[in-house]
Amino acid sequence: EVQLVESGGGLVQPGGSLRLSCTASGFTFSNYWMNWVRQAPGKGLEWVANIKQDGSEKDYVDSVKGRFTISRDNAKNSLYLQMNSLRAEDTAVYFCATLGGVWSGFDYWGQGTLVTVSS
Amino acid sequence: SFELIQPPSVSVSPGQTASITCSGDQLEHKYVCWYQQKPGQSPVRVIYQDDRRPSGIPERFSGSNSGNTACLTISETQAMDEADYYCQAWDGSTVVFGGGTKLTVL
């Protein structure tokens, strides 16, 4: 059974940092592009970042470029999101998700971890 | 920047057909996916590559994409289909979601 389990969320002050983790099981993690998608309270989905199977390619939504860094450790079946210079508008549930294949969309999602940026 | 526009809400009676649209510039030249999200749950992919249905998704879910508009159609809508629905496409290497449509089954 495919499982994606996020962790690392919590309350952080504006300007602070947080590192999210996503631990994968039930599939060959190193074969998949991985993504972070977030959802602000009561709002819609927003794609945040993605990373290629070997970590050689990464991309970000404009609003987090220069502040967030996506990375992965295939030996640990883990995906990460380092979030620096956090703002109130970064408050959201952060989901990790697998890209099912070329143009196939996100086929597996974790349960999400809540990040709250507030003083 | 590339945007996907969805109606905020759609209502349908049980047993009828619901159609949710997603509009974007020259959208027919991009692959579109659709996701269902129920309150407190993670999204579930219901359509990918415009009109393909993942295993386990009921046949009453179908998709199309032509011109500037993609459409998710739910035939014989059931109460359990009440949820938020999001379209998604790619703009180069980045991903874009529509704003979401709340489907109410009354």
XYZ file of N, CA, C and O in Angstrom, chain A residues 6-60:
220
model
N 3.517 13.111 5.963
C 4.191 14.387 6.194
C 4.369 14.637 7.683
O 3.569 14.182 8.504
N 5.393 15.401 7.997
C 5.640 15.809 9.373
C 6.427 17.109 9.368
O 6.928 17.535 8.313
N 6.526 17.728 10.546
C 7.335 18.928 10.673
C 6.568 20.225 10.730
O 7.161 21.289 10.942
N 5.259 20.163 10.551
C 4.471 21.386 10.618
C 4.373 21.917 12.047
O 4.780 21.246 12.992
N 3.856 23.115 12.155
C 3.694 23.709 13.477
C 3.533 25.205 13.389
O 3.355 25.761 12.297
N 3.610 25.848 14.555
C 3.475 27.301 14.653
C 4.859 27.944 14.610
O 5.763 27.534 15.347
N 5.009 28.929 13.750
C 6.292 29.623 13.618
C 6.018 31.119 13.447
O 5.000 31.504 12.870
N 6.917 31.937 13.944
C 6.755 33.383 13.824
C 7.129 33.860 12.424
O 7.940 33.221 11.744
N 6.547 34.967 11.998
C 6.953 35.535 10.700
C 8.458 35.754 10.655
O 9.059 36.219 11.635
N 9.048 35.395 9.514
C 10.495 35.482 9.361
C 11.231 34.230 9.792
O 12.442 34.104 9.537
N 10.530 33.321 10.411
C 11.146 32.092 10.904
C 11.292 31.024 9.834
O 10.981 31.236 8.660
N 11.800 29.864 10.262
C 12.063 28.748 9.350
C 11.412 27.479 9.876
O 11.169 27.334 11.080
N 11.179 26.568 8.932
C 10.603 25.265 9.267
C 11.028 24.287 8.188
O 11.193 24.671 7.013
N 11.226 23.030 8.563
C 11.564 22.001 7.590
C 10.511 20.913 7.631
O 10.323 20.275 8.670
N 9.841 20.715 6.522
C 8.860 19.658 6.404
C 9.507 18.407 5.826
O 10.425 18.488 5.008
N 8.986 17.261 6.263
C 9.444 15.975 5.741
C 8.247 15.183 5.239
O 7.123 15.353 5.713
N 8.511 14.325 4.275
C 7.496 13.411 3.750
C 8.178 12.062 3.578
O 9.130 11.947 2.798
N 7.703 11.065 4.327
C 8.286 9.727 4.257
C 7.380 8.838 3.425
O 6.175 8.754 3.689
N 7.975 8.189 2.437
C 7.207 7.382 1.492
C 7.427 5.891 1.738
O 8.513 5.467 2.156
N 6.398 5.100 1.445
C 6.515 3.648 1.522
C 5.512 3.028 0.565
O 4.549 3.672 0.132
N 5.767 1.766 0.207
C 4.830 1.036 -0.641
C 5.057 1.194 -2.128
O 4.273 0.667 -2.926
N 6.093 1.936 -2.512
C 6.412 2.094 -3.931
C 7.897 2.470 -4.049
O 8.549 2.779 -3.048
N 8.409 2.435 -5.267
C 9.819 2.754 -5.482
C 9.975 4.263 -5.592
O 9.808 4.859 -6.662
N 10.277 4.876 -4.463
C 10.318 6.332 -4.328
C 11.211 6.975 -5.382
O 10.868 8.005 -5.965
N 12.351 6.359 -5.657
C 13.336 6.971 -6.549
C 12.887 7.013 -8.006
O 13.557 7.616 -8.845
N 11.756 6.394 -8.320
C 11.251 6.391 -9.696
C 10.316 7.554 -10.008
O 9.887 7.701 -11.150
N 9.992 8.354 -8.988
C 8.924 9.339 -9.169
C 9.385 10.775 -8.943
O 10.123 11.078 -7.997
N 8.881 11.684 -9.808
C 8.905 13.096 -9.474
C 8.048 13.265 -8.205
O 7.013 12.628 -8.060
N 8.475 14.160 -7.326
C 7.726 14.435 -6.108
C 7.387 15.911 -6.036
O 8.098 16.768 -6.595
N 6.292 16.193 -5.348
C 5.776 17.551 -5.299
C 5.310 17.933 -3.897
O 4.948 17.075 -3.095
N 5.290 19.221 -3.652
C 4.611 19.800 -2.495
C 3.469 20.666 -3.024
O 3.655 21.465 -3.945
N 2.309 20.484 -2.425
C 1.117 21.263 -2.759
C 0.556 21.778 -1.437
O 0.525 21.041 -0.455
N 0.110 23.024 -1.400
C -0.419 23.564 -0.153
C -1.847 24.060 -0.324
O -2.312 24.311 -1.443
N -2.501 24.209 0.823
C -3.892 24.666 0.829
C -4.095 25.545 2.057
O -4.093 25.050 3.185
N -4.257 26.840 1.821
C -4.531 27.767 2.913
C -5.911 27.462 3.488
O -6.781 26.925 2.778
N -6.142 27.783 4.748
C -7.427 27.483 5.381
C -8.611 28.023 4.577
O -8.662 29.215 4.266
N -9.529 27.130 4.190
C -10.711 27.521 3.453
C -10.470 27.911 2.013
O -11.382 28.408 1.344
N -9.257 27.696 1.513
C -8.915 28.104 0.147
C -8.625 26.893 -0.734
O -8.765 25.747 -0.302
N -8.219 27.171 -1.979
C -7.969 26.117 -2.934
C -6.543 25.579 -2.881
O -5.730 25.984 -2.047
N -6.267 24.645 -3.786
C -4.957 24.022 -3.859
C -3.975 24.935 -4.589
O -4.338 25.589 -5.570
N -2.745 24.934 -4.117
C -1.673 25.690 -4.771
C -0.429 24.817 -4.843
O 0.086 24.384 -3.809
N 0.051 24.567 -6.041
C 1.297 23.836 -6.206
C 2.455 24.694 -5.700
O 2.494 25.901 -5.963
N 3.400 24.072 -4.999
C 4.508 24.804 -4.393
C 5.841 24.506 -5.086
O 6.593 25.421 -5.450
N 6.150 23.220 -5.252
C 7.462 22.861 -5.791
C 7.454 21.419 -6.265
O 6.631 20.612 -5.829
N 8.402 21.113 -7.166
C 8.595 19.719 -7.567
C 10.077 19.421 -7.702
O 10.923 20.325 -7.765
N 10.397 18.125 -7.731
C 11.778 17.683 -7.838
C 11.820 16.383 -8.629
O 10.997 15.488 -8.431
N 12.783 16.303 -9.522
C 12.953 15.142 -10.371
C 13.426 13.944 -9.566
O 13.886 14.090 -8.423
N 13.350 12.776 -10.177
C 13.692 11.540 -9.483
C 15.075 11.584 -8.826
O 15.241 11.156 -7.675
N 16.066 12.111 -9.539
C 17.433 12.119 -9.004
C 17.804 13.456 -8.356
O 18.967 13.668 -7.993
N 16.853 14.351 -8.259
C 17.084 15.643 -7.629
C 17.760 16.666 -8.526
O 18.061 17.777 -8.065
N 17.975 16.329 -9.788
C 18.733 17.209 -10.680
C 17.909 18.376 -11.214
O 18.473 19.348 -11.724
N 16.606 18.275 -11.133
C 15.730 19.365 -11.589
C 14.722 19.694 -10.496
O 14.163 18.797 -9.862
N 14.541 20.994 -10.289
C 13.591 21.470 -9.289
C 12.890 22.698 -9.855
O 13.478 23.443 -10.644
N 11.672 22.917 -9.413
C 10.969 24.126 -9.817
C 10.044 24.562 -8.686
O 9.668 23.740 -7.845
N 9.720 25.856 -8.707
C 8.946 26.441 -7.604
C 7.903 27.422 -8.138
O 8.086 28.051 -9.196
